[in-house]
Short mmCIF file of N, CA and C in Angstrom, two decimals:
data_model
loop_
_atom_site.label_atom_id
_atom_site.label_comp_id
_atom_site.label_asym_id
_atom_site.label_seq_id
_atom_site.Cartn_x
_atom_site.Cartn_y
_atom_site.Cartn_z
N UNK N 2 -26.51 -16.88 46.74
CA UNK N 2 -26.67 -16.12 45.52
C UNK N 2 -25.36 -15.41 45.20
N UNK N 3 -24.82 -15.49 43.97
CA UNK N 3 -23.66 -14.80 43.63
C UNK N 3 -23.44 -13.72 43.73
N UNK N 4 -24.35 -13.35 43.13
CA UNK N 4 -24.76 -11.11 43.17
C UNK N 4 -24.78 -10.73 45.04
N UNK N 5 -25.62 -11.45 45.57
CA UNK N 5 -25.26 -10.88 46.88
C UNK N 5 -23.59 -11.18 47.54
N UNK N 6 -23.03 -11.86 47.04
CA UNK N 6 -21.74 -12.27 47.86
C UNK N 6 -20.86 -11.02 46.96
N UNK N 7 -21.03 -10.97 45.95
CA UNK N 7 -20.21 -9.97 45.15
C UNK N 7 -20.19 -8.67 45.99
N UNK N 8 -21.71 -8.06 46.34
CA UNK N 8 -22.22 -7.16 46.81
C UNK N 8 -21.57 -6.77 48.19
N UNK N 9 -21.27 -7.82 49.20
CA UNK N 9 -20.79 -7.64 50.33
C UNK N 9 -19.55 -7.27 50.08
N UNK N 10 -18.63 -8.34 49.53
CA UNK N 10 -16.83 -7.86 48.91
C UNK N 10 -16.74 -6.82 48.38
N UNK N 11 -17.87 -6.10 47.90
CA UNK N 11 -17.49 -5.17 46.72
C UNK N 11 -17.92 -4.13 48.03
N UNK N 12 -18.68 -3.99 48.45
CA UNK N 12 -18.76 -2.79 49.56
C UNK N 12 -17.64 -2.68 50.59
N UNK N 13 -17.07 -3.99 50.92
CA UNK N 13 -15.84 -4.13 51.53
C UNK N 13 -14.41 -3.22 51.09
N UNK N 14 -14.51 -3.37 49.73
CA UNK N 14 -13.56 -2.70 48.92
C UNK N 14 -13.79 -1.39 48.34
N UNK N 15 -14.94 -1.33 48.28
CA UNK N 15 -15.54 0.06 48.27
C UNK N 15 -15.20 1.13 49.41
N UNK N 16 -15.42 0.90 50.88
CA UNK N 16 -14.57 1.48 51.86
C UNK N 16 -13.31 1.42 52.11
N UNK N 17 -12.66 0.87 51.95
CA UNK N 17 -11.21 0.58 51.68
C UNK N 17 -10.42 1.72 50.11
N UNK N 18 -11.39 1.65 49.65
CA UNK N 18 -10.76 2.84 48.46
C UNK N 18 -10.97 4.37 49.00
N UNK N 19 -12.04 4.26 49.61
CA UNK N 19 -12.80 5.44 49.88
C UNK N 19 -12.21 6.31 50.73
N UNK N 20 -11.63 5.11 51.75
CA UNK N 20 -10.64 5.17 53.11
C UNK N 20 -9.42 6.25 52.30
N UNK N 21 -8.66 5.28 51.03
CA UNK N 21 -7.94 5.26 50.70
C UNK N 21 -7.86 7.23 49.86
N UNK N 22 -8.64 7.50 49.33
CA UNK N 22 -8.95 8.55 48.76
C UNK N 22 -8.64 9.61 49.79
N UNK N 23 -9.82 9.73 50.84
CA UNK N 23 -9.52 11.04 51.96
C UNK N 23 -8.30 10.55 52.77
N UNK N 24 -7.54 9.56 52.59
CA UNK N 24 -6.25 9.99 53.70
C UNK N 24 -5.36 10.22 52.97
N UNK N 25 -4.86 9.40 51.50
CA UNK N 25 -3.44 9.89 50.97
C UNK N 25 -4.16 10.67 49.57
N UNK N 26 -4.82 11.15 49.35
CA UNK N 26 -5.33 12.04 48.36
C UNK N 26 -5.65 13.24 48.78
N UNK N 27 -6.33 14.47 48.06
CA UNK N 27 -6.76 15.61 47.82
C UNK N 27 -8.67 15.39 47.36
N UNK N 28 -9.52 15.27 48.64
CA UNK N 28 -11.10 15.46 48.44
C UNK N 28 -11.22 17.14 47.07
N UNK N 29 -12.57 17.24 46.61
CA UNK N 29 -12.84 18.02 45.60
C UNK N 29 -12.86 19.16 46.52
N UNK N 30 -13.22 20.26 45.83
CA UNK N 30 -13.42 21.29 46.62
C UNK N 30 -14.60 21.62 47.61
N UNK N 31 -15.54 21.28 47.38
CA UNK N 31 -16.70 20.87 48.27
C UNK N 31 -16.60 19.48 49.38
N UNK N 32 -14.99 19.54 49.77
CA UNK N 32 -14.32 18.27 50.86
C UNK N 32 -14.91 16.61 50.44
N UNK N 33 -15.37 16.49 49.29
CA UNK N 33 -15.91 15.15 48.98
C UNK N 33 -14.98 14.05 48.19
N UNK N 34 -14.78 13.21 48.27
CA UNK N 34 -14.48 11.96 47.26
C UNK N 34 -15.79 11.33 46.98
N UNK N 35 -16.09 10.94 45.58
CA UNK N 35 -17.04 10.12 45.18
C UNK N 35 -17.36 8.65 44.89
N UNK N 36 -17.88 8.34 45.67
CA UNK N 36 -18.05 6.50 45.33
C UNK N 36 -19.20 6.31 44.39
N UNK N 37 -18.53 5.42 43.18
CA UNK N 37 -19.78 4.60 42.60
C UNK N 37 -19.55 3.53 42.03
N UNK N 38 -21.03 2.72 42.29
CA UNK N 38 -20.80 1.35 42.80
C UNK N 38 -21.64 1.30 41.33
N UNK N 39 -20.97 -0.25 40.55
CA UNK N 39 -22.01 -0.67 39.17
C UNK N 39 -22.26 -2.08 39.43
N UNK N 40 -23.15 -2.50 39.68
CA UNK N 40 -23.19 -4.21 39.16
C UNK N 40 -23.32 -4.71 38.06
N UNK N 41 -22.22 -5.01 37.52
CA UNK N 41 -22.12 -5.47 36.30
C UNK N 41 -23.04 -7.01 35.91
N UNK N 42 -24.42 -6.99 36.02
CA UNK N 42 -25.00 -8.74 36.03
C UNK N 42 -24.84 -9.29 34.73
N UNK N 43 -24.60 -8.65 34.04
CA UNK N 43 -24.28 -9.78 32.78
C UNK N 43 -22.80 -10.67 32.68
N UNK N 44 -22.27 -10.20 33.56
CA UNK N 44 -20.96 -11.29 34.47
C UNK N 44 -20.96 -11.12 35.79
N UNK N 45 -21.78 -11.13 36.45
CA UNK N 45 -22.04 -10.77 38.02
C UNK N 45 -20.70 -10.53 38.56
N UNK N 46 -20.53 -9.31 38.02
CA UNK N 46 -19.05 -8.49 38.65
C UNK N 46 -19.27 -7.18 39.14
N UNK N 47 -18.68 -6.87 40.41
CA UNK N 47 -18.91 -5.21 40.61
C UNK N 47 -18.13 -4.46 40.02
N UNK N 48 -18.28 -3.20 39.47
CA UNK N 48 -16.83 -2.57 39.30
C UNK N 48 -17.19 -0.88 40.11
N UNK N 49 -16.41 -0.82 40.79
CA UNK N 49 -16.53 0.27 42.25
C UNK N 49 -15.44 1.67 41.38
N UNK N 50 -15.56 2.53 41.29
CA UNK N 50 -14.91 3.46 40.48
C UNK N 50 -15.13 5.07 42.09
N UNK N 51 -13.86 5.50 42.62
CA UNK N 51 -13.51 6.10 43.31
C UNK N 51 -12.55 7.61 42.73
N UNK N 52 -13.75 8.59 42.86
CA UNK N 52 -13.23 10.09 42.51
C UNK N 52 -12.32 10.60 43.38
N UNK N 53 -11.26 11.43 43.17
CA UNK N 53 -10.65 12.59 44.35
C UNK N 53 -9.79 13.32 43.22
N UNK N 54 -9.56 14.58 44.22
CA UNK N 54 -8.84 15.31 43.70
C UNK N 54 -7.47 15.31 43.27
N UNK N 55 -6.63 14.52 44.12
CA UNK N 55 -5.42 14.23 42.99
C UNK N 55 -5.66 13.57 42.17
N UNK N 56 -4.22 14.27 41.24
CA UNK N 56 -4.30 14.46 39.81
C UNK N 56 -3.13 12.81 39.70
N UNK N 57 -2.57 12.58 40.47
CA UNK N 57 -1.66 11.56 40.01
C UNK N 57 -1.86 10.35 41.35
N UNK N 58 -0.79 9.27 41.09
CA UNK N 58 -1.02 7.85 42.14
C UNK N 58 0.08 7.53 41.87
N UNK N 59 1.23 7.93 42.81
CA UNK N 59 2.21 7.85 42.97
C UNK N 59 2.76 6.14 43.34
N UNK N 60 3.27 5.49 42.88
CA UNK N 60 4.09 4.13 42.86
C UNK N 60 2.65 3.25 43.15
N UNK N 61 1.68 3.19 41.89
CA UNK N 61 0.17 2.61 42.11
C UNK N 61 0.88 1.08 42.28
N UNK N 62 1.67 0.64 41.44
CA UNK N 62 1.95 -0.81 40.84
C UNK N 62 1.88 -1.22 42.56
N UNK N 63 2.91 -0.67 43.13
CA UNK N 63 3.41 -1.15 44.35
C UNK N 63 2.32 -1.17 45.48
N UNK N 64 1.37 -0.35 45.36
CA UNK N 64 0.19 -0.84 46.22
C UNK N 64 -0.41 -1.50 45.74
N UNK N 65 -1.18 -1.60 44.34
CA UNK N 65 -1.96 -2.25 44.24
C UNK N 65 -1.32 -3.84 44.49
N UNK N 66 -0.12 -4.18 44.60
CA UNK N 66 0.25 -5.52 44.67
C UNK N 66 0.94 -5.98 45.80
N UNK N 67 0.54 -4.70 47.13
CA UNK N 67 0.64 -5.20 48.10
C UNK N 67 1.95 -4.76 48.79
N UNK N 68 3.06 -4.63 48.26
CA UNK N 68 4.06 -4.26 48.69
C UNK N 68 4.31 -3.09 49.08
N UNK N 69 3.31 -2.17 49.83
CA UNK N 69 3.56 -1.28 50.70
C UNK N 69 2.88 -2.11 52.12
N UNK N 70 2.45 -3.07 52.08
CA UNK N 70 2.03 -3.73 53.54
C UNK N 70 0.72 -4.77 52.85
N UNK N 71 0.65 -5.21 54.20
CA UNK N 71 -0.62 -6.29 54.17
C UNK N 71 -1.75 -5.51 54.20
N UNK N 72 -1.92 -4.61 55.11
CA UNK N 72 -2.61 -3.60 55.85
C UNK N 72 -3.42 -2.41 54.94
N UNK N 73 -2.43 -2.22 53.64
CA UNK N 73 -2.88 -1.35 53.11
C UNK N 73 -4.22 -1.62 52.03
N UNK N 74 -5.17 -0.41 51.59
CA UNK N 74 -6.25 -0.48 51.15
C UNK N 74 -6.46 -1.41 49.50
N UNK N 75 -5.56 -0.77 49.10
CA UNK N 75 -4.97 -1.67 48.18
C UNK N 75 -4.73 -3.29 47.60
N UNK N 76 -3.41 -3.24 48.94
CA UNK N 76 -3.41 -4.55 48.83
C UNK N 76 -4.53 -5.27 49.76
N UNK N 77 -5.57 -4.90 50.21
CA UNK N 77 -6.88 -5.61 50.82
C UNK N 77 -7.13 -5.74 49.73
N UNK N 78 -7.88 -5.14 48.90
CA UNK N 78 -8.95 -4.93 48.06
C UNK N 78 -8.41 -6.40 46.81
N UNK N 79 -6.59 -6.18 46.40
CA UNK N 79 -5.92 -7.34 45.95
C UNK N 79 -6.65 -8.77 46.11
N UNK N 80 -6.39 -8.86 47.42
CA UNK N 80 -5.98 -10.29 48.32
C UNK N 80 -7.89 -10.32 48.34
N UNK N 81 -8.93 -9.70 47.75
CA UNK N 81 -10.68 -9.58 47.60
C UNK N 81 -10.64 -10.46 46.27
N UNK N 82 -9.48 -9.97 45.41
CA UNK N 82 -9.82 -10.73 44.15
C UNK N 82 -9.78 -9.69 42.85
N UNK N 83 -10.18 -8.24 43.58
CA UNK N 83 -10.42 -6.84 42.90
C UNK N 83 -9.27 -7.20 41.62
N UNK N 84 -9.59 -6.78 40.24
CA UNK N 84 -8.22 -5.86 39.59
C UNK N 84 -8.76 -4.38 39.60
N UNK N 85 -7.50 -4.22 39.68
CA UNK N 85 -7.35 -2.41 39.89
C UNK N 85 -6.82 -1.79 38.80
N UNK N 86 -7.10 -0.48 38.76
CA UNK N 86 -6.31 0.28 37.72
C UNK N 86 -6.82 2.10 38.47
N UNK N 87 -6.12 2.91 37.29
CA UNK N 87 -6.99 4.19 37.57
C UNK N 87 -6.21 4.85 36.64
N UNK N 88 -6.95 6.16 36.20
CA UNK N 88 -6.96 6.94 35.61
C UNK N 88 -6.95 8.42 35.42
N UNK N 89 -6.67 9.28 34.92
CA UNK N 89 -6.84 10.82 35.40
C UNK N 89 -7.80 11.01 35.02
N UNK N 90 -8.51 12.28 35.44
CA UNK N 90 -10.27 12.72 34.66
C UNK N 90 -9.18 13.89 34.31
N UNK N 91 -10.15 14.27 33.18
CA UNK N 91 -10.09 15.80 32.67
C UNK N 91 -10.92 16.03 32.43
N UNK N 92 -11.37 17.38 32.38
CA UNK N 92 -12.31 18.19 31.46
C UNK N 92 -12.10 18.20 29.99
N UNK N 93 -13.59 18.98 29.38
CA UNK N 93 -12.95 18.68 27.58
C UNK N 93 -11.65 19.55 27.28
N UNK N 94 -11.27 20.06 27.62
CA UNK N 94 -9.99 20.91 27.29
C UNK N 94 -8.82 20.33 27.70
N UNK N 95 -9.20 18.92 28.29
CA UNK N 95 -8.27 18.48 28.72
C UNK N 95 -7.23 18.93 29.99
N UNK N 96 -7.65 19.77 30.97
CA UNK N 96 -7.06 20.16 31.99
C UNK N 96 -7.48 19.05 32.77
N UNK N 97 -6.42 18.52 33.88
CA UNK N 97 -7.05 17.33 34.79
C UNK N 97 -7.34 17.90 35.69
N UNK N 98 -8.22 16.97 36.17
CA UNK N 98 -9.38 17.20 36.98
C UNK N 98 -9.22 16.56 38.35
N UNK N 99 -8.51 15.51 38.40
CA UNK N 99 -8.27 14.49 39.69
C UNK N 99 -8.10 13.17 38.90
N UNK N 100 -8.58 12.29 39.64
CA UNK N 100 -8.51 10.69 39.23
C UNK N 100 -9.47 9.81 39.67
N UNK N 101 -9.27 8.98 38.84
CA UNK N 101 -10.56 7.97 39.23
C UNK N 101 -9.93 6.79 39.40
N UNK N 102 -9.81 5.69 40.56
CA UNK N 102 -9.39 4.69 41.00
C UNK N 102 -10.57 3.48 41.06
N UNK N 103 -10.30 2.42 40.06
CA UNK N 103 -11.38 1.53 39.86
C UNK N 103 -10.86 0.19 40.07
N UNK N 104 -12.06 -0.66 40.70
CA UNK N 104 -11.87 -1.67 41.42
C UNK N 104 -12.98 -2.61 41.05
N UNK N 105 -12.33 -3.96 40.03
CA UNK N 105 -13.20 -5.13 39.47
C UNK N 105 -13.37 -6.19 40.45
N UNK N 106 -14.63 -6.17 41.34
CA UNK N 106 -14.88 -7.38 41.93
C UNK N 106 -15.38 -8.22 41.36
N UNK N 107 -14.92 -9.87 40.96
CA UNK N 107 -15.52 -10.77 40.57
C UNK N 107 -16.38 -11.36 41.61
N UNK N 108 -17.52 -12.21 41.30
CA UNK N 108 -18.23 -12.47 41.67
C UNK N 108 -17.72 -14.09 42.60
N UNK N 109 -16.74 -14.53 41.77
CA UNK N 109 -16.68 -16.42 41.87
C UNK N 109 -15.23 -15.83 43.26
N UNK N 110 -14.84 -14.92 43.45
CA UNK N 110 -13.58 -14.65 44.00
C UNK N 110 -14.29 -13.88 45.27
N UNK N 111 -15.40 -13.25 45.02
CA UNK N 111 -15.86 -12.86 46.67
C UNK N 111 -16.43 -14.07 46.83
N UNK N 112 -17.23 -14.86 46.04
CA UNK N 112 -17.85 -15.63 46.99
C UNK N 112 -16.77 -16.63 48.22
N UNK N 113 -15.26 -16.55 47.71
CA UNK N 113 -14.68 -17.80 48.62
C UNK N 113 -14.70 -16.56 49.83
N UNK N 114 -14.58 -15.41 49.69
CA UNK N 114 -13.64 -14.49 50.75
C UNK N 114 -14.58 -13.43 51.55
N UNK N 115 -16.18 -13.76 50.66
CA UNK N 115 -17.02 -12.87 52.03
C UNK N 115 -17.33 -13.63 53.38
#
């Protein structure tokens, strides 16, 4: 089944961000980073969206494409199939808030790699 193979990669990469959040980031003030997981079934894609408290993602290009190591959360989540991006949150006043780091698992790309 597609949705379940998505499901495994995408939890795969889901800890790997999560990882990624409490060691080189800033958790909220209540010590948390937030994971949430969407299954997108109308293209059986996950898209995994990761809260923390920093406000910025210093040289993102270069992790997300691996070139800080093989090893890193990043470039795992890459070499899954994930596209990545992220964003700042703000409040309505526009003061930022932290960031949100999001991660597109396709479905046809976990299935070769769960």
């Amino acid at each position: 089944m597609r949705t379940g193979c998505c499901v495994r990669a995408g939890w795969r990469v889901a800890a790997e961000l999560a990882d990624n959040a409490a060691r080189h980031s800033r958790p909220f003030e209540d010590e948390r980073v937030v994971l949430r997981p969407h299954l997108l079934t109308e293209n059986d894609e996950l898209l995994i969206e990761v809260d923390d408290a920093g406000p910025a993602f210093a040289d993102f290009e270069a992790a997300a494409s691996g070139l800080r190591g093989a090893e890193s959360g990043l470039g795992f989540a890459t070499r899954q199939g994930a596209r990545l991006s992220w964003d700042e949150n703000k409040d309505h006043d526009g003061t930022v808030l932290g960031k949100t780091v999001r991660a597109l698992v396709p479905a046809s790309r976990a299935e070769e790699t769960a």
